[in-house]
mmCIF file of C-alpha atoms in Angstrom:
data_model
loop_
_atom_site.group_PDB
_atom_site.id
_atom_site.type_symbol
_atom_site.label_atom_id
_atom_site.label_comp_id
_atom_site.label_asym_id
_atom_site.label_seq_id
_atom_site.Cartn_x
_atom_site.Cartn_y
_atom_site.Cartn_z
ATOM 1 C CA MET A 1 -17.451 12.064 -1.834
ATOM 2 C CA GLU A 2 -21.295 12.232 -1.609
ATOM 3 C CA VAL A 3 -23.178 12.160 1.365
ATOM 4 C CA ASN A 4 -25.412 9.198 0.674
ATOM 5 C CA ASN A 5 -22.306 7.721 -0.469
ATOM 6 C CA LYS A 6 -20.877 7.531 2.707
ATOM 7 C CA TYR A 7 -19.726 4.326 3.267
ATOM 8 C CA ILE A 8 -18.497 3.270 7.151
ATOM 9 C CA ARG A 9 -15.131 2.768 7.795
ATOM 10 C CA PHE A 10 -14.306 -1.327 7.716
ATOM 11 C CA ASP A 11 -12.847 -1.804 11.195
ATOM 12 C CA TRP A 12 -15.162 -0.473 12.893
ATOM 13 C CA ALA A 13 -18.296 -2.640 11.127
ATOM 14 C CA VAL A 14 -16.457 -5.571 11.727
ATOM 15 C CA LYS A 15 -16.403 -4.499 16.171
ATOM 16 C CA ARG A 16 -19.263 -3.524 15.640
ATOM 17 C CA MET A 17 -21.667 -4.950 12.889
ATOM 18 C CA LEU A 18 -20.450 -7.859 10.973
ATOM 19 C CA ARG A 19 -20.777 -9.555 14.382
ATOM 20 C CA ASP A 20 -24.027 -10.405 12.856
ATOM 21 C CA LYS A 21 -25.543 -13.280 11.439
ATOM 22 C CA ALA A 22 -26.760 -11.164 8.605
ATOM 23 C CA ASN A 23 -23.948 -9.317 7.736
ATOM 24 C CA PHE A 24 -21.753 -12.392 7.238
ATOM 25 C CA ALA A 25 -21.613 -11.900 3.784
ATOM 26 C CA VAL A 26 -19.739 -8.106 4.168
ATOM 27 C CA LEU A 27 -16.616 -10.278 5.261
ATOM 28 C CA GLU A 28 -17.263 -13.151 3.488
ATOM 29 C CA GLY A 29 -16.932 -12.041 0.369
ATOM 30 C CA LEU A 30 -13.263 -10.103 1.195
ATOM 31 C CA ILE A 31 -12.269 -13.718 2.106
ATOM 32 C CA THR A 32 -13.649 -15.905 -0.287
ATOM 33 C CA VAL A 33 -11.591 -12.737 -2.807
ATOM 34 C CA LEU A 34 -8.226 -13.856 -0.383
ATOM 35 C CA LEU A 35 -8.719 -17.488 -0.643
ATOM 36 C CA GLY A 36 -9.371 -18.426 -4.266
ATOM 37 C CA GLU A 37 -12.285 -19.522 -3.059
ATOM 38 C CA LYS A 38 -15.902 -19.729 -1.151
ATOM 39 C CA ILE A 39 -15.648 -19.324 1.944
ATOM 40 C CA THR A 40 -19.219 -18.970 4.151
ATOM 41 C CA ILE A 41 -19.040 -18.714 7.292
ATOM 42 C CA SER A 42 -21.260 -20.999 10.141
ATOM 43 C CA GLU A 43 -21.345 -18.725 13.297
ATOM 44 C CA ILE A 44 -18.222 -16.252 15.443
ATOM 45 C CA LEU A 45 -16.287 -16.936 17.626
ATOM 46 C CA GLU A 46 -16.167 -15.700 20.531
ATOM 47 C CA SER A 47 -13.286 -13.117 20.691
ATOM 48 C CA GLU A 48 -10.635 -11.196 23.229
ATOM 49 C CA GLY A 49 -10.565 -8.207 20.993
ATOM 50 C CA ASN A 50 -14.461 -6.785 20.671
ATOM 51 C CA GLN A 51 -14.768 -4.807 24.085
ATOM 52 C CA GLU A 52 -17.263 -1.711 23.840
ATOM 53 C CA SER A 53 -15.337 0.516 26.293
ATOM 54 C CA ALA A 54 -14.172 4.045 25.350
ATOM 55 C CA SER A 55 -10.092 2.702 26.899
ATOM 56 C CA ASP A 56 -10.477 0.234 23.562
ATOM 57 C CA LYS A 57 -9.895 2.402 20.418
ATOM 58 C CA PHE A 58 -6.627 1.739 19.717
ATOM 59 C CA ASN A 59 -6.530 -2.011 20.271
ATOM 60 C CA ARG A 60 -6.938 -4.622 17.868
ATOM 61 C CA VAL A 61 -10.793 -5.883 16.339
ATOM 62 C CA ASP A 62 -11.374 -8.859 15.865
ATOM 63 C CA ILE A 63 -13.352 -11.279 14.443
ATOM 64 C CA LYS A 64 -12.237 -15.349 14.538
ATOM 65 C CA ALA A 65 -15.264 -17.680 12.021
ATOM 66 C CA ILE A 66 -15.674 -20.678 11.565
ATOM 67 C CA ASN A 67 -16.219 -22.110 7.802
ATOM 68 C CA SER A 68 -18.379 -24.793 6.575
ATOM 69 C CA LYS A 69 -15.320 -26.815 6.203
ATOM 70 C CA GLY A 70 -15.238 -26.162 10.075
ATOM 71 C CA GLU A 71 -11.726 -24.067 9.928
ATOM 72 C CA ILE A 72 -11.085 -21.115 11.781
ATOM 73 C CA ILE A 73 -10.515 -17.435 10.279
ATOM 74 C CA ILE A 74 -9.305 -14.912 13.057
ATOM 75 C CA VAL A 75 -9.443 -11.197 11.253
ATOM 76 C CA GLU A 76 -7.698 -8.689 12.549
ATOM 77 C CA VAL A 77 -7.874 -4.938 11.863
ATOM 78 C CA GLN A 78 -4.912 -3.013 13.809
ATOM 79 C CA LEU A 79 -4.905 0.750 13.724
ATOM 80 C CA THR A 80 -1.567 1.368 15.137
ATOM 81 C CA ARG A 81 1.788 0.871 15.126
ATOM 82 C CA GLN A 82 2.812 -2.449 17.136
ATOM 83 C CA LEU A 83 6.258 -3.952 17.530
ATOM 84 C CA TYR A 84 6.751 -8.494 17.527
ATOM 85 C CA TYR A 85 4.008 -7.928 15.706
ATOM 86 C CA LEU A 86 4.980 -11.519 13.715
ATOM 87 C CA GLN A 87 4.512 -12.935 16.988
ATOM 88 C CA ARG A 88 1.416 -11.721 18.175
ATOM 89 C CA MET A 89 0.170 -13.375 14.818
ATOM 90 C CA LEU A 90 1.971 -16.555 15.185
ATOM 91 C CA TYR A 91 0.766 -16.385 18.701
ATOM 92 C CA GLY A 92 -2.900 -15.697 18.292
ATOM 93 C CA VAL A 93 -3.208 -18.518 16.348
ATOM 94 C CA SER A 94 -1.333 -20.938 17.794
ATOM 95 C CA LYS A 95 -4.357 -20.268 20.899
ATOM 96 C CA ALA A 96 -6.587 -20.797 17.886
ATOM 97 C CA ILE A 97 -5.758 -24.284 17.665
ATOM 98 C CA THR A 98 -5.306 -24.858 21.212
ATOM 99 C CA GLU A 99 -9.045 -23.065 22.131
ATOM 100 C CA HIS A 100 -10.433 -25.424 20.016
ATOM 101 C CA ILE A 101 -9.783 -29.044 20.708
ATOM 102 C CA GLN A 102 -10.293 -30.755 23.472
ATOM 103 C CA ILE A 103 -7.986 -33.062 26.237
ATOM 104 C CA GLY A 104 -8.644 -36.258 24.997
ATOM 105 C CA ASP A 105 -8.423 -35.159 21.252
ATOM 106 C CA LYS A 106 -7.311 -37.327 18.013
ATOM 107 C CA TYR A 107 -4.947 -34.970 15.895
ATOM 108 C CA ASP A 108 -7.186 -34.940 12.979
ATOM 109 C CA ASN A 109 -9.601 -32.758 15.805
ATOM 110 C CA VAL A 110 -6.805 -30.469 14.732
ATOM 111 C CA LYS A 111 -8.354 -27.546 12.383
ATOM 112 C CA LYS A 112 -6.955 -25.367 9.989
ATOM 113 C CA VAL A 113 -6.403 -21.962 10.305
ATOM 114 C CA TYR A 114 -6.747 -18.631 8.085
ATOM 115 C CA SER A 115 -4.480 -15.410 9.948
ATOM 116 C CA ILE A 116 -5.855 -12.602 7.990
ATOM 117 C CA ASN A 117 -4.667 -9.185 8.844
ATOM 118 C CA ILE A 118 -5.148 -6.105 7.833
ATOM 119 C CA LEU A 119 -3.075 -3.265 8.719
ATOM 120 C CA TYR A 120 -2.897 0.619 8.704
ATOM 121 C CA PHE A 121 0.701 0.964 9.638
ATOM 122 C CA ASP A 122 4.008 0.494 8.226
ATOM 123 C CA LEU A 123 4.985 -3.167 8.690
ATOM 124 C CA GLY A 124 8.222 -3.451 8.192
ATOM 125 C CA GLN A 125 10.293 -2.897 4.325
ATOM 126 C CA GLY A 126 8.376 -4.404 1.047
ATOM 127 C CA LYS A 127 6.676 -2.789 -1.813
ATOM 128 C CA ASP A 128 2.889 -5.161 -1.862
ATOM 129 C CA TYR A 129 0.331 -5.028 -0.855
ATOM 130 C CA LEU A 130 -1.327 -8.215 0.271
ATOM 131 C CA TYR A 131 1.638 -11.203 1.483
ATOM 132 C CA HIS A 132 1.551 -14.438 2.222
ATOM 133 C CA GLY A 133 2.472 -16.985 3.945
ATOM 134 C CA ARG A 134 2.158 -20.813 4.655
ATOM 135 C CA THR A 135 4.472 -23.620 5.668
ATOM 136 C CA VAL A 136 6.077 -25.643 3.183
ATOM 137 C CA PHE A 137 8.715 -29.103 3.772
ATOM 138 C CA THR A 138 10.810 -28.906 0.621
ATOM 139 C CA GLY A 139 13.935 -31.776 0.080
ATOM 140 C CA VAL A 140 17.291 -29.850 1.672
ATOM 141 C CA HIS A 141 18.827 -31.678 -2.246
ATOM 142 C CA THR A 142 16.322 -33.015 -3.687
ATOM 143 C CA GLY A 143 14.076 -29.536 -3.812
ATOM 144 C CA ASP A 144 11.169 -31.843 -3.645
ATOM 145 C CA GLN A 145 8.093 -30.691 -1.591
ATOM 146 C CA LEU A 146 7.103 -33.716 1.669
ATOM 147 C CA LYS A 147 3.358 -34.735 0.714
ATOM 148 C CA VAL A 148 2.420 -36.938 3.682
ATOM 149 C CA ASN A 149 0.383 -40.416 5.216
ATOM 150 C CA THR A 150 -3.607 -39.044 5.838
ATOM 151 C CA ARG A 151 -6.202 -40.207 6.417
ATOM 152 C CA GLU A 152 -9.649 -38.936 5.296
ATOM 153 C CA ARG A 153 -13.054 -39.966 4.837
ATOM 154 C CA ASN A 154 -11.892 -43.918 5.868
ATOM 155 C CA GLU A 155 -8.509 -43.902 3.134
ATOM 156 C CA ILE A 156 -5.479 -43.102 3.114
ATOM 157 C CA THR A 157 -4.465 -40.193 1.326
ATOM 158 C CA LEU A 158 -1.895 -38.834 0.236
ATOM 159 C CA CYS A 159 -1.615 -34.751 2.938
ATOM 160 C CA ALA A 160 0.464 -31.469 1.655
ATOM 161 C CA PRO A 161 1.385 -29.684 4.852
ATOM 162 C CA GLU A 162 0.289 -26.767 3.026
ATOM 163 C CA ASN A 163 -3.294 -27.971 3.565
ATOM 164 C CA VAL A 164 -3.032 -28.704 7.511
ATOM 165 C CA PHE A 165 -0.719 -25.314 8.792
ATOM 166 C CA PRO A 166 -2.079 -22.213 9.286
ATOM 167 C CA GLU A 167 -1.649 -19.253 6.816
ATOM 168 C CA TYR A 168 -1.811 -16.047 6.923
ATOM 169 C CA TYR A 169 -2.264 -13.173 5.142
ATOM 170 C CA ILE A 170 -1.012 -9.275 5.592
ATOM 171 C CA ILE A 171 -2.761 -6.701 3.476
ATOM 172 C CA ARG A 172 -0.745 -3.014 4.246
ATOM 173 C CA VAL A 173 -4.113 -0.634 4.005
ATOM 174 C CA ASN A 174 -1.424 2.086 2.651
ATOM 175 C CA GLU A 175 0.132 0.586 0.469
ATOM 176 C CA PHE A 176 -2.520 0.308 -2.084
ATOM 177 C CA ASN A 177 -2.014 3.491 -4.277
ATOM 178 C CA ASP A 178 -3.764 1.890 -7.766
ATOM 179 C CA ILE A 179 -6.449 2.499 -9.757
ATOM 180 C CA ALA A 180 -9.435 -0.256 -9.088
ATOM 181 C CA LYS A 181 -9.576 -2.819 -11.697
ATOM 182 C CA THR A 182 -9.501 -6.730 -9.849
ATOM 183 C CA PRO A 183 -11.391 -7.476 -6.470
ATOM 184 C CA LEU A 184 -8.913 -7.409 -4.565
ATOM 185 C CA GLU A 185 -7.796 -4.225 -5.754
ATOM 186 C CA GLU A 186 -12.126 -2.756 -4.905
ATOM 187 C CA TRP A 187 -11.490 -4.894 -1.769
ATOM 188 C CA LEU A 188 -8.432 -2.430 -0.725
ATOM 189 C CA ASP A 189 -9.781 0.300 -2.439
ATOM 190 C CA TYR A 190 -12.639 0.168 0.100
ATOM 191 C CA LEU A 191 -10.799 -0.174 3.221
ATOM 192 C CA LYS A 192 -7.948 2.144 2.850
ATOM 193 C CA ASN A 193 -10.308 5.480 1.459
ATOM 194 C CA ASN A 194 -14.212 3.368 1.479
ATOM 195 C CA ARG A 195 -14.664 3.818 -1.505
ATOM 196 C CA ILE A 196 -17.417 1.755 -3.290
ATOM 197 C CA LYS A 197 -17.996 1.666 -6.687
ATOM 198 C CA ASP A 198 -21.599 2.019 -7.537
ATOM 199 C CA ASN A 199 -21.778 -1.201 -10.258
ATOM 200 C CA THR A 200 -19.360 -3.929 -7.904
ATOM 201 C CA THR A 201 -20.139 -7.225 -8.645
ATOM 202 C CA THR A 202 -16.790 -8.216 -5.788
ATOM 203 C CA PRO A 203 -18.328 -10.091 -3.817
ATOM 204 C CA GLY A 204 -18.775 -9.068 -0.333
ATOM 205 C CA LEU A 205 -18.480 -5.466 -2.072
ATOM 206 C CA ARG A 206 -22.181 -5.833 -2.856
ATOM 207 C CA GLU A 207 -23.648 -5.962 0.563
ATOM 208 C CA ALA A 208 -21.648 -3.003 1.538
ATOM 209 C CA ARG A 209 -23.152 -0.797 -0.626
ATOM 210 C CA GLU A 210 -26.682 -1.673 1.092
ATOM 211 C CA ARG A 211 -25.400 -1.938 4.595
ATOM 212 C CA LEU A 212 -22.547 -0.124 5.815
ATOM 213 C CA LEU A 213 -23.909 3.122 4.555
ATOM 214 C CA TYR A 214 -23.276 6.010 7.564
ATOM 215 C CA MET A 215 -27.003 7.216 6.620
ATOM 216 C CA THR A 216 -28.146 3.481 7.713
ATOM 217 C CA MET A 217 -26.308 4.089 11.229
ATOM 218 C CA ASP A 218 -29.041 5.598 14.547
ATOM 219 C CA ASP A 219 -27.807 9.181 16.295
ATOM 220 C CA LYS A 220 -26.250 7.163 18.466
ATOM 221 C CA ASP A 221 -24.042 4.946 16.739
ATOM 222 C CA ARG A 222 -23.204 7.767 14.211
ATOM 223 C CA ARG A 223 -22.259 9.365 17.098
ATOM 224 C CA ALA A 224 -20.142 7.121 18.540
ATOM 225 C CA TYR A 225 -19.235 6.351 14.920
ATOM 226 C CA ASP A 226 -18.011 9.681 14.409
ATOM 227 C CA SER A 227 -16.117 10.526 18.034
ATOM 228 C CA HIS A 228 -14.331 6.593 16.293
ATOM 229 C CA MET A 229 -12.722 9.206 13.477
ATOM 230 C CA ASP A 230 -11.828 12.321 14.984
ATOM 231 C CA ASP A 231 -9.636 9.916 17.789
ATOM 232 C CA ILE A 232 -8.003 8.102 14.512
ATOM 233 C CA MET A 233 -6.683 11.998 12.779
ATOM 234 C CA VAL A 234 -5.735 13.003 16.118
ATOM 235 C CA GLN A 235 -3.767 9.276 16.622
ATOM 236 C CA ASN A 236 -2.470 10.009 12.756
ATOM 237 C CA ASP A 237 -1.589 13.800 13.290
ATOM 238 C CA VAL A 238 0.510 12.830 17.343
ATOM 239 C CA LEU A 239 2.643 10.667 15.035
ATOM 240 C CA ASP A 240 2.725 12.513 12.121
ATOM 241 C CA THR A 241 3.664 15.075 14.170
ATOM 242 C CA ALA A 242 6.398 13.219 16.309
ATOM 243 C CA LYS A 243 7.491 12.256 13.518
ATOM 244 C CA MET A 244 8.522 14.837 12.343
ATOM 245 C CA GLU A 245 9.589 17.735 15.547
ATOM 246 C CA GLY A 246 12.538 14.231 15.408
ATOM 247 C CA ILE A 247 13.510 14.176 12.322
ATOM 248 C CA GLU A 248 13.611 18.284 12.966
ATOM 249 C CA GLU A 249 15.911 18.388 15.961
ATOM 250 C CA GLY A 250 18.071 16.093 14.813
ATOM 251 C CA ARG A 251 19.502 17.233 11.949
ATOM 252 C CA ALA A 252 19.249 20.440 13.673
ATOM 253 C CA GLU A 253 21.936 19.832 17.058
ATOM 254 C CA GLY A 254 23.618 17.532 14.586
ATOM 255 C CA ARG A 255 24.870 20.496 11.976
ATOM 256 C CA ALA A 256 25.064 22.822 14.704
ATOM 257 C CA GLU A 257 27.473 20.147 17.229
ATOM 258 C CA GLY A 258 29.210 19.217 14.137
ATOM 259 C CA ARG A 259 30.585 22.199 13.217
ATOM 260 C CA VAL A 260 31.622 23.457 16.603
ATOM 261 C CA GLU A 261 33.317 20.415 16.227
ATOM 262 C CA GLY A 262 35.066 19.924 13.357
ATOM 263 C CA LEU A 263 36.054 23.947 14.232
ATOM 264 C CA LYS A 264 37.250 23.296 17.154
ATOM 265 C CA GLU A 265 40.103 20.455 15.021
ATOM 266 C CA GLY A 266 40.142 23.455 13.279
ATOM 267 C CA ARG A 267 41.139 20.438 10.612
ATOM 268 C CA VAL A 268 39.108 19.933 7.322
ATOM 269 C CA GLU A 269 38.930 16.033 8.739
ATOM 270 C CA GLY A 270 37.859 16.968 12.074
ATOM 271 C CA LEU A 271 34.866 18.989 10.070
ATOM 272 C CA LYS A 272 33.792 16.239 8.269
ATOM 273 C CA GLU A 273 33.955 13.473 11.417
ATOM 274 C CA GLY A 274 32.054 16.188 13.253
ATOM 275 C CA ARG A 275 29.474 16.958 11.682
ATOM 276 C CA ALA A 276 29.465 12.669 10.856
ATOM 277 C CA GLU A 277 28.326 12.352 14.681
ATOM 278 C CA GLY A 278 27.052 15.156 15.992
ATOM 279 C CA ARG A 279 24.405 14.245 12.921
ATOM 280 C CA ALA A 280 24.138 11.342 14.316
ATOM 281 C CA GLU A 281 23.972 11.998 17.766
ATOM 282 C CA GLY A 282 21.200 14.950 17.060
ATOM 283 C CA ARG A 283 18.905 11.667 15.376
ATOM 284 C CA ALA A 284 19.463 10.035 18.122
ATOM 285 C CA GLU A 285 18.019 13.031 20.949
ATOM 286 C CA GLY A 286 14.883 13.819 17.924
ATOM 287 C CA ILE A 287 14.145 10.694 17.546
ATOM 288 C CA ALA A 288 14.420 10.017 21.832
ATOM 289 C CA GLU A 289 12.592 13.520 22.294
ATOM 290 C CA ALA A 290 9.797 12.885 19.412
ATOM 291 C CA GLN A 291 9.346 9.083 21.756
ATOM 292 C CA LYS A 292 9.331 11.548 24.904
ATOM 293 C CA SER A 293 6.451 13.702 23.496
ATOM 294 C CA PHE A 294 4.698 10.866 21.008
ATOM 295 C CA VAL A 295 3.785 9.338 25.381
ATOM 296 C CA LYS A 296 2.887 12.487 27.152
ATOM 297 C CA ASN A 297 0.807 12.598 23.384
ATOM 298 C CA LEU A 298 -1.336 9.370 23.840
ATOM 299 C CA HIS A 299 -1.581 9.979 27.990
ATOM 300 C CA ALA A 300 -2.703 13.278 27.269
ATOM 301 C CA MET A 301 -4.908 11.361 25.359
ATOM 302 C CA GLY A 302 -6.432 9.583 28.104
ATOM 303 C CA LEU A 303 -4.087 6.284 26.936
ATOM 304 C CA PRO A 304 -3.763 3.864 29.983
ATOM 305 C CA VAL A 305 -0.251 2.861 30.428
ATOM 306 C CA ALA A 306 -1.174 -0.307 29.230
ATOM 307 C CA ASP A 307 -2.407 1.374 25.883
ATOM 308 C CA ILE A 308 0.223 3.233 25.272
ATOM 309 C CA GLN A 309 2.748 0.167 25.870
ATOM 310 C CA ARG A 310 1.028 -1.629 23.501
ATOM 311 C CA ALA A 311 1.493 1.689 20.544
ATOM 312 C CA THR A 312 4.996 1.808 20.906
ATOM 313 C CA GLY A 313 6.152 -1.428 22.350
ATOM 314 C CA LEU A 314 7.942 0.162 25.541
ATOM 315 C CA SER A 315 7.957 -0.940 28.339
ATOM 316 C CA GLU A 316 5.958 -0.109 31.176
ATOM 317 C CA GLN A 317 9.332 1.342 33.305
ATOM 318 C CA ASP A 318 10.242 2.886 30.545
ATOM 319 C CA ILE A 319 7.044 4.963 29.384
ATOM 320 C CA GLU A 320 6.546 6.085 33.308
ATOM 321 C CA ASP A 321 10.553 7.392 33.254
ATOM 322 C CA LEU A 322 9.516 9.289 29.382
ATOM 323 C CA LEU A 323 6.184 10.998 31.708
ATOM 324 C CA ARG A 324 8.468 12.113 35.130
ATOM 325 C CA LYS A 325 10.639 13.571 32.207
#
């Protein structure tokens, strides 16, 4: 990619730049493409993910906005693996709902929430790069979908539960490996590869080409951005190295222990069983060693225990025990 066509990564832009009203069009474009309808952001709400300290570089980055219909939209970018991510999505949505209704308000003031999660790690099993979830009530015996009475503009109308309950979008950035042909694929190409077509007409990306150019940053922001990219590269290298070391150690120890146990038995069956048990124990020990190495590497990089907990899913006590070994 040419230097003059180098674009700022979305996770950096959403944290530092897209809270500016002048840049709302970029974020509106992504949400418009996902929801299939024109979205206009009225305001950006306070959001706990917008820290500015050096220790926040691996925290989630999020924006919480209200659209022109008064609905709440949460956009989160997650850079590192985290256990119980689905539970965190649910918590974030529940918190957004309760924060924006006052005690004593009627229930018709509860706003629909869209949760858009952009993940730069592998979440579970699945072949698609985009997953969409919403709530429907289906008849157990009839198979029909429930609709309920509601009041809108002083009229009683039927409303489907999916128009009230939250909707969730999970974008698995690493799973996108196609040539960008549709607007959504163009967005994925930007999220993963920082590429934007010169002749793009995709909502949001036209504005991103003008406002998210690397060379338009001042020297201070450019140095901070370069440091952020270095941190991501180091983090990915640590993860990949720990994973490879764990696999190789597990294989080697499994083969060695399998041969020893098998020879002791002196039988073909014993040899097979010994190898299998050895491999299993070796894999377990290899994973444990990789986990210990990963924790120590993150600690050596200066991450506090709270951030290491979020990256690994381990308890504070487990992390302290590993650091003492």
